[in-house]
Coordinates of C-alpha atoms in Angstrom, one line a residue:
A1 CA 107.9 117.8 38.8
Y2 CA 107.2 117.4 42.6
R3 CA 105.0 120.5 42.8
T4 CA 101.9 119.6 44.6
P5 CA 100.1 120.8 47.8
N6 CA 99.7 117.2 49.0
D7 CA 102.5 116.0 51.1
V8 CA 101.8 112.4 50.1
D9 CA 102.5 113.3 46.4
R10 CA 106.0 114.7 47.0
Y11 CA 108.6 112.0 46.3
S12 CA 111.5 112.7 48.6
Y13 CA 113.4 110.8 51.3
L14 CA 115.9 112.6 53.5
N15 CA 115.4 115.7 51.4
R16 CA 116.4 113.9 48.2
G17 CA 114.3 113.3 45.1
L18 CA 114.1 110.1 43.1
G19 CA 117.7 109.2 43.4
Q20 CA 118.9 112.7 42.6
N21 CA 119.3 115.8 44.7
F22 CA 117.5 117.9 42.1
S23 CA 114.2 117.9 40.3
D24 CA 112.4 119.5 37.4
Y25 CA 114.4 117.6 34.8
D26 CA 114.2 114.8 32.3
R27 CA 117.1 112.7 30.9
L28 CA 117.6 110.4 28.0
T29 CA 120.5 108.0 28.1
L30 CA 121.6 105.7 25.3
S31 CA 124.4 103.2 25.9
A32 CA 125.7 99.8 24.7
D33 CA 128.1 97.5 26.3
L34 CA 130.8 96.2 23.9
F35 CA 133.0 93.3 24.7
V36 CA 136.1 93.6 22.5
P37 CA 138.5 90.7 21.8
L38 CA 140.8 91.7 24.7
R39 CA 140.0 89.5 27.7
G40 CA 138.4 91.5 30.5
L41 CA 137.8 94.7 28.6
Q42 CA 134.3 96.2 28.4
L43 CA 133.7 99.5 26.5
T44 CA 130.5 101.4 26.9
P45 CA 129.8 104.4 24.5
K46 CA 127.2 106.7 25.9
F47 CA 125.0 109.5 24.8
Q48 CA 123.0 111.6 27.3
F49 CA 120.5 114.4 26.7
Q50 CA 119.2 116.3 29.8
R51 CA 116.9 119.2 30.2
Q52 CA 116.7 121.0 33.6
G53 CA 114.3 123.7 34.8
E54 CA 114.6 125.8 37.9
G55 CA 111.9 124.1 40.0
D56 CA 112.9 122.5 43.2
F57 CA 110.8 119.9 45.1
R58 CA 112.0 121.4 48.4
D59 CA 110.3 124.8 47.6
T60 CA 107.3 125.6 49.8
I61 CA 103.9 125.5 48.0
I62 CA 102.8 128.8 49.4
G63 CA 100.6 130.3 46.7
G64 CA 100.8 127.2 44.6
Y65 CA 102.1 126.9 41.1
A66 CA 98.9 127.9 39.3
G67 CA 99.5 128.9 35.7
E68 CA 103.1 127.5 35.8
P69 CA 104.2 124.7 33.4
P70 CA 104.3 121.3 35.1
I71 CA 108.0 120.9 34.2
F72 CA 110.9 123.2 33.3
L73 CA 110.1 126.2 35.4
G74 CA 112.1 129.3 34.5
T75 CA 115.1 129.2 32.1
K76 CA 115.8 125.6 30.9
E77 CA 119.4 124.3 30.9
T78 CA 120.2 121.7 28.3
T79 CA 123.2 119.3 28.4
V80 CA 124.3 117.0 25.7
R81 CA 127.0 114.5 26.8
V82 CA 129.0 112.1 24.6
A83 CA 131.2 109.7 26.6
L84 CA 133.1 106.5 26.6
A85 CA 133.0 104.4 29.8
G86 CA 134.8 101.2 30.3
R87 CA 136.0 98.5 32.7
Y88 CA 139.1 96.4 32.5
Q89 CA 139.3 93.3 34.7
P90 CA 142.1 91.0 33.5
I91 CA 141.7 88.8 36.6
R92 CA 138.7 88.4 38.8
Y93 CA 140.4 90.1 41.8
V94 CA 141.5 93.5 40.2
W95 CA 139.7 96.0 38.0
L96 CA 140.0 99.5 36.6
G97 CA 137.1 101.7 35.4
W98 CA 136.6 105.0 33.7
D99 CA 134.0 107.4 32.3
V100 CA 135.4 110.1 30.0
G101 CA 133.1 112.5 28.2
Y102 CA 132.4 115.9 26.6
N103 CA 129.5 118.0 27.8
A104 CA 127.9 120.8 25.8
I105 CA 125.7 122.9 28.0
T106 CA 123.3 125.7 27.0
N107 CA 121.9 128.2 29.5
R108 CA 124.4 126.9 32.1
G109 CA 123.1 127.4 35.7
N110 CA 119.7 128.3 34.2
Q111 CA 121.1 131.7 33.0
D112 CA 119.9 132.7 29.5
G113 CA 122.7 132.8 26.9
V114 CA 125.4 131.3 29.1
D115 CA 126.8 128.4 27.1
E116 CA 129.7 126.2 28.1
S117 CA 131.6 123.1 26.9
L118 CA 133.3 120.9 29.5
F119 CA 135.4 117.8 29.5
S120 CA 134.8 115.4 32.4
A121 CA 136.4 112.2 33.5
T122 CA 136.2 109.8 36.4
A123 CA 138.3 106.8 37.2
F124 CA 138.2 104.1 39.8
A125 CA 140.1 101.0 40.8
G126 CA 139.0 98.0 42.8
A127 CA 140.5 94.9 44.3
R128 CA 138.9 91.9 45.9
F129 CA 140.5 90.0 48.7
D130 CA 139.4 86.6 49.9
F131 CA 140.0 85.9 53.6
P132 CA 139.2 82.3 54.3
W133 CA 137.9 82.0 57.8
R134 CA 138.5 78.3 57.8
R135 CA 140.4 76.0 55.6
D136 CA 138.5 73.0 54.1
R137 CA 140.7 69.9 53.7

């Protein structure tokens, strides 16, 4: 939970935590890659369960955290996400991707009793170009 008086024990780099810009959380992700009979199509159903407390690894340790729980300080926000991600790459030079999901959030923003349901989606496209610097004969 990043709360320690020893600087050596605080895991941050450029004021970021372990790959995230927040702390005091845990996350469980279950997913499986499915390759359906359509050439170049990959589908990935996902289930995510995340719990987030109010602790922040950037907080000063003045006074310490004696008597506080080691994780999930304050009101705990819980998010359950069910999603379908995918990638379609019919040829090796062009691809499309997406991640579409439904989020059910309890105690949104760490505020007791504030529940919310959200639909979220991201999409991306990519292309690869080969520029030969020399031509082999």
